[in-house]
Amino acid sequence: MFSKILKWTGATLLGLVLLVGILYGVFSFLFYRHINKTYTAEVRDIPIPEDSATVAIGRHLYEIKGCGECHGERLEGKVFVNDPALGKIAGNNLTYGKGGLPANFNNKSWLRALRHGLNAQNKTLLLMPSEEFNRLDDHDIAAIIAFCKAQPPIDQPSTPIKIGPVGKVLSVLGKVPLFAAEKIDQHQVQPALITKAPTAAYGKYLSVSCTGCHQPSLTGGPNPVPGGVAVANITASGHVGKWSKEEFIATLRTGKTPEGKQLQAKDMPWPMTAKYTDEELAALYLYLRSL
Ligand code: HEC
Ligand code: HEC
């Protein structure tokens, strides 16, 4: 009797292990199909100025778009996810030093990465938020590239990306935004220059940087990072609807809300929003209040 139970338990366990193995095989197969897909993107060439005023605008954009969170403040490259289940994910060294970008990484290569989410082989970049940068106007994207190219070379090898088993499953299920190129309209033609002024229209343009976490509707929802806190509703129907412009600006500069809550930088990246100008925050406020 006892040996029979043992036999059954053994068989059940073996069956389970096999099932999990097969399922994981299917997810692995689908994962590699996503990352091996080749895209045909027509990269529209635009002039990249080199003057110091453009480089200064690019530095500000590098800071407020959070590039440094993933590529390092000096563009030296940075590991920003390191978890055996999710994987090891690093933004590469964006300088032209040893271990950084190859010498033939030209303006078109920058535009291909930032606007199309594609690498030199025309395959998707992983976790690089190009679907947000894709909507920046020619003026802003050129300034970012001008700033990056003006930085001194740093010799530091880029860390190869390794996606762990949970990372593969969650990305195939669409729970982790890993495949940049898939979320992009590859034929989008961006405006040359949008009007930058404290208006709701400019706020809408800036709010693209908030949609990765707060959702395109900006009403919040589950956190895109597995295990993260729920993302707040920042439209007029949330707390923002009760805040004055000054309170909104103070919150995004200090992380402390008028309700007395201290937002944690690991949840809501307020050290990044702290770097927005008054005009940019005023525009964001007007847009969010209009929703
Ligand atoms: C959420 C993290 C994250 C942010 C924010 C981010 N990147 Fe990336 N970026 C990555 C990762 C990861 C890669 C490498 C992807 C790969 O190799 O598949 C990458 C790749 C790139 C590449 C392509 C390099 C190559 O060798 O093909 C460029 C260029 C780049 N990023 C520039 C930027 C700039 C400029 C910004 C800000 C405007 C930025 N990134 C913001 C994560 C990020
Ligand atoms: C990396 C994800 C992420 C990004 C990007 C992000 N947020 Fe948040 N934000 C959060 C999370 C998560 C919370 C909720 C934190 C909490 O409840 O402690 C939050 C909270 C807030 C709050 C407080 C809301 C309240 O009711 O107290 C405001 C305001 C806010 N975000 C504005 C913005 C704006 C504006 C942007 C874009 C410029 C932005 N956030 C970008 C994740 C993000």
Coordinates of C-alpha atoms and ligand atoms in Angstrom, one line a residue:
M1 CA 0.0 0.0 0.0
F2 CA 2.7 2.4 1.1
S3 CA 4.9 1.7 -1.8
K4 CA 2.0 2.2 -4.1
I5 CA 1.4 5.7 -2.8
L6 CA 5.1 6.4 -3.1
K7 CA 5.0 5.3 -6.7
W8 CA 2.0 7.5 -7.5
T9 CA 3.5 10.5 -5.8
G10 CA 6.7 9.9 -7.8
A11 CA 4.8 9.6 -11.1
T12 CA 2.8 12.8 -10.3
L13 CA 6.0 14.7 -9.4
L14 CA 7.7 13.5 -12.6
G15 CA 4.6 14.5 -14.6
L16 CA 4.7 18.0 -13.1
V17 CA 8.4 18.5 -13.8
L18 CA 7.9 17.4 -17.4
L19 CA 4.9 19.8 -17.8
V20 CA 6.8 22.7 -16.4
G21 CA 9.7 21.8 -18.6
I22 CA 7.5 21.7 -21.7
L23 CA 5.8 25.0 -20.8
Y24 CA 9.1 26.7 -20.3
G25 CA 10.3 25.4 -23.6
V26 CA 7.3 27.0 -25.3
F27 CA 8.0 30.3 -23.6
S28 CA 11.7 30.2 -24.5
F29 CA 10.8 29.5 -28.1
L30 CA 8.4 32.5 -28.2
F31 CA 10.9 34.7 -26.4
Y32 CA 13.6 34.0 -29.0
R33 CA 11.1 34.6 -31.8
H34 CA 10.4 38.1 -30.4
I35 CA 14.1 39.0 -30.1
N36 CA 15.2 37.5 -33.4
K37 CA 12.6 39.3 -35.5
T38 CA 14.1 41.6 -38.1
Y39 CA 12.5 45.0 -38.8
T40 CA 12.6 47.2 -41.9
A41 CA 12.9 50.7 -40.7
E42 CA 13.4 53.8 -42.9
V43 CA 15.6 55.9 -40.6
R44 CA 14.9 59.6 -41.5
D45 CA 18.2 61.5 -41.4
I46 CA 18.2 64.9 -39.6
P47 CA 21.0 67.3 -38.9
I48 CA 22.7 67.0 -35.5
P49 CA 24.0 70.4 -34.5
E50 CA 27.2 70.6 -32.4
D51 CA 27.0 74.0 -30.8
S52 CA 27.2 74.4 -27.0
A53 CA 23.6 75.7 -26.6
T54 CA 22.2 72.5 -28.3
V55 CA 24.5 70.3 -26.1
A56 CA 23.1 72.1 -23.0
I57 CA 19.5 71.4 -24.0
G58 CA 20.5 67.8 -24.6
R59 CA 22.0 67.5 -21.1
H60 CA 18.8 68.7 -19.6
L61 CA 16.8 66.2 -21.7
Y62 CA 19.3 63.4 -20.8
E63 CA 18.5 64.1 -17.1
I64 CA 14.7 64.5 -17.3
K65 CA 14.2 61.5 -19.6
G66 CA 16.0 59.3 -17.1
C67 CA 18.7 58.1 -19.5
G68 CA 21.2 58.2 -16.7
E69 CA 19.1 55.8 -14.6
C70 CA 20.0 53.0 -17.1
H71 CA 23.1 54.2 -18.8
G72 CA 24.9 56.0 -15.9
E73 CA 25.3 59.7 -15.3
R74 CA 28.5 59.9 -17.3
L75 CA 27.0 57.5 -20.0
E76 CA 29.5 54.9 -18.8
G77 CA 26.9 52.1 -18.7
K78 CA 25.0 50.7 -15.7
V79 CA 23.4 47.4 -14.5
F80 CA 19.9 48.4 -13.4
V81 CA 18.2 45.0 -13.0
N82 CA 20.2 42.2 -11.4
D83 CA 17.9 39.4 -10.3
P84 CA 18.4 35.6 -11.0
A85 CA 14.7 35.2 -11.9
L86 CA 14.2 38.4 -14.0
G87 CA 17.7 38.6 -15.4
K88 CA 20.7 41.0 -15.6
I89 CA 19.8 44.0 -17.6
A90 CA 22.2 46.9 -18.3
G91 CA 22.2 50.0 -20.4
N92 CA 25.3 50.0 -22.5
N93 CA 28.3 52.4 -22.4
L94 CA 27.1 55.2 -24.7
T95 CA 30.5 56.9 -25.0
Y96 CA 33.0 56.1 -27.7
G97 CA 35.6 54.7 -25.3
K98 CA 36.8 51.0 -25.1
G99 CA 33.7 48.8 -24.4
G100 CA 31.4 51.6 -25.6
L101 CA 29.9 52.4 -29.0
P102 CA 31.9 51.4 -32.1
A103 CA 33.4 54.2 -34.1
N104 CA 31.0 53.6 -36.9
F105 CA 28.0 54.3 -34.6
N106 CA 26.8 57.3 -36.6
N107 CA 23.8 59.7 -36.4
K108 CA 21.6 57.2 -38.2
S109 CA 22.6 54.5 -35.7
W110 CA 21.5 56.9 -32.8
L111 CA 18.2 57.7 -34.6
R112 CA 17.7 54.0 -35.3
A113 CA 18.1 53.2 -31.5
L114 CA 16.1 56.2 -30.1
R115 CA 13.3 56.4 -32.6
H116 CA 12.9 52.9 -33.9
G117 CA 14.1 50.8 -30.9
L118 CA 16.5 48.9 -33.1
N119 CA 20.1 47.8 -33.0
A120 CA 22.6 47.7 -35.9
Q121 CA 21.1 44.3 -37.0
N122 CA 17.6 45.8 -37.1
K123 CA 16.5 43.7 -34.2
T124 CA 14.7 45.1 -31.2
L125 CA 16.6 46.7 -28.3
L126 CA 15.6 45.2 -24.9
L127 CA 13.9 47.4 -22.3
M128 CA 15.1 50.7 -23.9
P129 CA 12.1 53.0 -23.8
S130 CA 12.3 54.1 -27.4
E131 CA 8.5 54.1 -27.7
E132 CA 8.7 57.2 -25.6
F133 CA 11.6 58.9 -27.3
N134 CA 10.0 58.1 -30.7
R135 CA 7.5 60.9 -30.0
L136 CA 10.1 63.6 -29.3
D137 CA 10.4 66.3 -32.0
D138 CA 13.5 66.6 -34.3
H139 CA 14.9 69.5 -32.2
D140 CA 14.8 67.5 -28.9
I141 CA 16.1 64.2 -30.3
A142 CA 18.9 66.0 -32.1
A143 CA 19.9 67.8 -28.9
I144 CA 20.0 64.5 -26.9
I145 CA 22.3 63.0 -29.6
A146 CA 24.4 66.1 -29.7
F147 CA 24.9 65.9 -25.9
C148 CA 25.8 62.2 -25.9
K149 CA 28.3 62.6 -28.7
A150 CA 30.0 65.5 -27.0
Q151 CA 30.8 63.4 -23.8
P152 CA 34.3 62.3 -23.2
P153 CA 35.1 58.6 -23.9
I154 CA 35.1 56.2 -20.9
D155 CA 36.7 52.8 -21.1
Q156 CA 34.3 50.4 -19.5
P157 CA 33.0 47.2 -21.0
S158 CA 29.2 47.1 -21.4
T159 CA 27.6 44.3 -19.4
P160 CA 25.9 41.7 -21.7
I161 CA 22.1 41.4 -21.1
K162 CA 20.8 38.1 -19.8
I163 CA 17.1 37.5 -19.4
G164 CA 16.2 35.0 -16.6
P165 CA 13.4 32.4 -16.8
V166 CA 10.8 34.7 -15.1
G167 CA 11.8 37.6 -17.3
K168 CA 11.3 35.5 -20.4
V169 CA 7.8 34.3 -19.3
L170 CA 6.7 37.8 -18.2
S171 CA 8.0 39.5 -21.4
V172 CA 6.2 37.0 -23.6
L173 CA 3.0 37.5 -21.6
G174 CA 3.5 41.3 -22.1
K175 CA 3.8 42.0 -18.4
V176 CA 7.3 43.4 -18.7
P177 CA 7.9 45.9 -21.6
L178 CA 11.0 44.2 -23.0
F179 CA 10.6 44.4 -26.8
A180 CA 11.0 48.1 -27.6
A181 CA 10.5 47.9 -31.4
E182 CA 7.2 46.2 -31.1
K183 CA 5.5 49.1 -29.4
I184 CA 6.6 51.7 -32.0
D185 CA 4.9 52.9 -35.1
Q186 CA 7.9 52.5 -37.3
H187 CA 6.5 54.9 -39.9
Q188 CA 5.8 57.8 -37.6
V189 CA 7.1 61.2 -38.9
Q190 CA 7.9 63.5 -35.9
P191 CA 7.4 67.3 -36.0
A192 CA 10.5 69.4 -36.5
L193 CA 9.7 71.6 -33.5
I194 CA 6.7 71.8 -31.2
T195 CA 5.9 75.0 -29.3
K196 CA 7.5 74.9 -25.8
A197 CA 5.4 77.1 -23.5
P198 CA 3.4 76.6 -20.3
T199 CA 0.4 75.1 -22.1
A200 CA -1.6 71.9 -21.8
A201 CA -0.4 70.9 -25.3
Y202 CA 3.2 71.0 -24.3
G203 CA 2.2 69.2 -21.1
K204 CA 0.8 66.4 -23.2
Y205 CA 4.1 66.2 -25.1
L206 CA 6.0 65.9 -21.8
S207 CA 3.6 63.5 -20.2
V208 CA 4.7 60.7 -22.6
S209 CA 7.6 60.2 -20.1
C210 CA 5.0 59.4 -17.4
T211 CA 2.9 56.9 -19.4
G212 CA 5.3 54.0 -19.0
C213 CA 4.2 53.7 -15.4
H214 CA 1.1 55.9 -15.1
Q215 CA -0.5 54.3 -18.3
P216 CA -1.3 56.2 -21.5
S217 CA -4.6 57.4 -19.8
L218 CA -2.5 58.6 -16.8
T219 CA -5.0 57.0 -14.5
G220 CA -2.4 54.6 -13.0
G221 CA -2.7 50.9 -12.3
P222 CA -0.5 48.0 -11.6
N223 CA 3.3 48.6 -11.5
P224 CA 5.2 47.6 -14.6
V225 CA 8.0 46.4 -12.3
P226 CA 7.0 43.0 -10.8
G227 CA 6.3 43.4 -7.1
G228 CA 6.3 47.3 -7.2
V229 CA 3.6 49.5 -5.5
A230 CA 0.4 50.4 -7.4
V231 CA 0.9 53.4 -9.6
A232 CA -1.2 56.5 -8.7
N233 CA -3.9 58.1 -10.8
I234 CA -2.5 61.6 -11.7
T235 CA -5.5 63.0 -13.7
A236 CA -7.9 65.6 -12.2
S237 CA -9.9 62.7 -10.7
G238 CA -6.9 61.8 -8.4
H239 CA -5.1 63.9 -5.8
V240 CA -3.6 66.2 -8.5
G241 CA -7.2 67.5 -9.1
K242 CA -7.1 69.1 -5.6
W243 CA -3.5 70.5 -5.7
S244 CA -2.6 74.0 -6.7
K245 CA 0.1 74.5 -9.3
E246 CA 2.6 75.4 -6.5
E247 CA 1.8 72.2 -4.6
F248 CA 2.2 70.1 -7.7
I249 CA 5.6 71.6 -8.4
A250 CA 6.7 71.2 -4.8
T251 CA 5.6 67.5 -4.9
L252 CA 7.6 66.7 -8.0
R253 CA 10.6 68.5 -6.6
T254 CA 10.7 67.0 -3.1
G255 CA 8.6 63.8 -3.4
K256 CA 6.4 65.0 -0.5
T257 CA 2.7 65.3 -1.3
P258 CA 0.2 67.9 0.2
E259 CA -1.4 64.9 1.9
G260 CA 1.9 64.4 3.7
K261 CA 3.1 61.3 2.0
Q262 CA 6.8 60.9 1.2
L263 CA 7.1 59.3 -2.3
Q264 CA 10.0 56.8 -2.5
A265 CA 12.4 57.4 -5.4
K266 CA 12.4 53.7 -6.1
D267 CA 8.6 53.8 -6.8
M268 CA 8.1 57.3 -8.2
P269 CA 11.3 58.8 -9.7
W270 CA 10.9 62.3 -8.2
P271 CA 14.7 63.0 -8.2
M272 CA 14.2 62.9 -12.0
T273 CA 11.0 65.1 -12.1
A274 CA 12.9 67.5 -9.7
K275 CA 15.1 68.4 -12.6
Y276 CA 12.2 69.6 -14.8
T277 CA 12.0 73.4 -15.2
D278 CA 9.1 75.4 -13.7
E279 CA 7.7 75.9 -17.2
E280 CA 7.8 72.2 -17.9
L281 CA 6.1 71.3 -14.6
A282 CA 3.5 74.1 -15.1
A283 CA 2.7 72.6 -18.6
L284 CA 2.4 69.1 -17.1
Y285 CA 0.1 70.4 -14.4
L286 CA -2.2 72.1 -16.9
Y287 CA -2.4 69.0 -19.0
L288 CA -3.1 66.6 -16.1
R289 CA -5.8 68.9 -14.8
S290 CA -7.5 68.8 -18.2
L291 CA -7.9 65.1 -18.0
Ligands
HEC1 C1 14.8 51.9 -18.6 C2 16.2 51.9 -19.0 C3 16.7 52.8 -20.1 C4 16.5 54.2 -20.3 C5 15.7 55.1 -19.4 C6 17.2 54.5 -21.5 N1 17.9 53.4 -22.0 FE1 19.0 53.3 -23.7 N2 19.1 51.3 -23.5 C7 18.7 50.6 -22.4 C8 19.1 49.2 -22.6 C9 18.9 48.1 -21.6 C10 19.8 49.2 -23.8 C11 20.5 47.9 -24.5 C12 19.4 47.2 -25.2 C13 19.9 46.0 -26.0 O1 21.2 45.9 -26.1 O2 19.1 45.2 -26.4 C14 19.8 50.5 -24.4 C15 20.3 50.9 -25.6 C16 20.5 52.2 -26.0 C17 21.2 52.5 -27.3 C18 21.7 51.6 -28.4 C19 23.1 51.3 -28.2 C20 23.5 50.2 -29.3 O3 24.7 49.8 -29.1 O4 22.8 49.8 -30.2 C21 21.3 53.9 -27.3 C22 21.9 54.8 -28.4 C23 20.6 54.4 -26.1 N3 20.2 53.3 -25.4 C24 20.5 55.7 -25.7 C25 19.6 56.1 -24.7 C26 19.3 57.5 -24.4 C27 20.0 58.7 -25.1 C28 18.4 57.6 -23.4 C29 17.6 58.7 -22.9 C30 17.0 59.6 -23.8 C31 18.2 56.2 -23.0 N4 18.9 55.4 -23.8 C32 17.3 55.8 -22.0 C33 18.0 51.0 -21.4 C34 17.5 52.3 -21.2
HEC2 C1 9.1 54.5 -13.0 C2 7.6 54.7 -12.8 C3 7.1 56.1 -12.8 C4 7.3 57.1 -13.7 C5 8.2 57.1 -14.9 C6 6.5 58.2 -13.2 N1 5.8 57.9 -12.0 FE1 4.7 59.1 -10.9 N2 4.4 57.6 -9.6 C7 4.8 56.3 -9.7 C8 4.3 55.5 -8.6 C9 4.6 54.0 -8.4 C10 3.6 56.3 -7.8 C11 2.9 56.0 -6.5 C12 3.8 56.0 -5.4 C13 3.2 55.7 -4.1 O1 2.0 55.5 -4.0 O2 4.0 55.7 -3.1 C14 3.7 57.6 -8.4 C15 3.1 58.8 -7.9 C16 3.0 60.0 -8.5 C17 2.4 61.2 -7.9 C18 1.7 61.3 -6.6 C19 0.2 61.0 -6.8 C20 -0.5 61.1 -5.5 O3 -1.8 60.9 -5.6 O4 0.1 61.2 -4.4 C21 2.5 62.2 -8.9 C22 2.0 63.6 -8.8 C23 3.2 61.6 -10.0 N3 3.5 60.3 -9.7 C24 3.5 62.3 -11.2 C25 4.3 61.8 -12.2 C26 4.7 62.6 -13.4 C27 4.1 64.0 -13.7 C28 5.5 61.8 -14.1 C29 6.1 62.1 -15.5 C30 6.9 63.3 -15.6 C31 5.7 60.5 -13.4 N4 4.9 60.6 -12.2 C32 6.5 59.5 -13.8 C33 5.6 55.8 -10.7 C34 6.2 56.6 -11.8

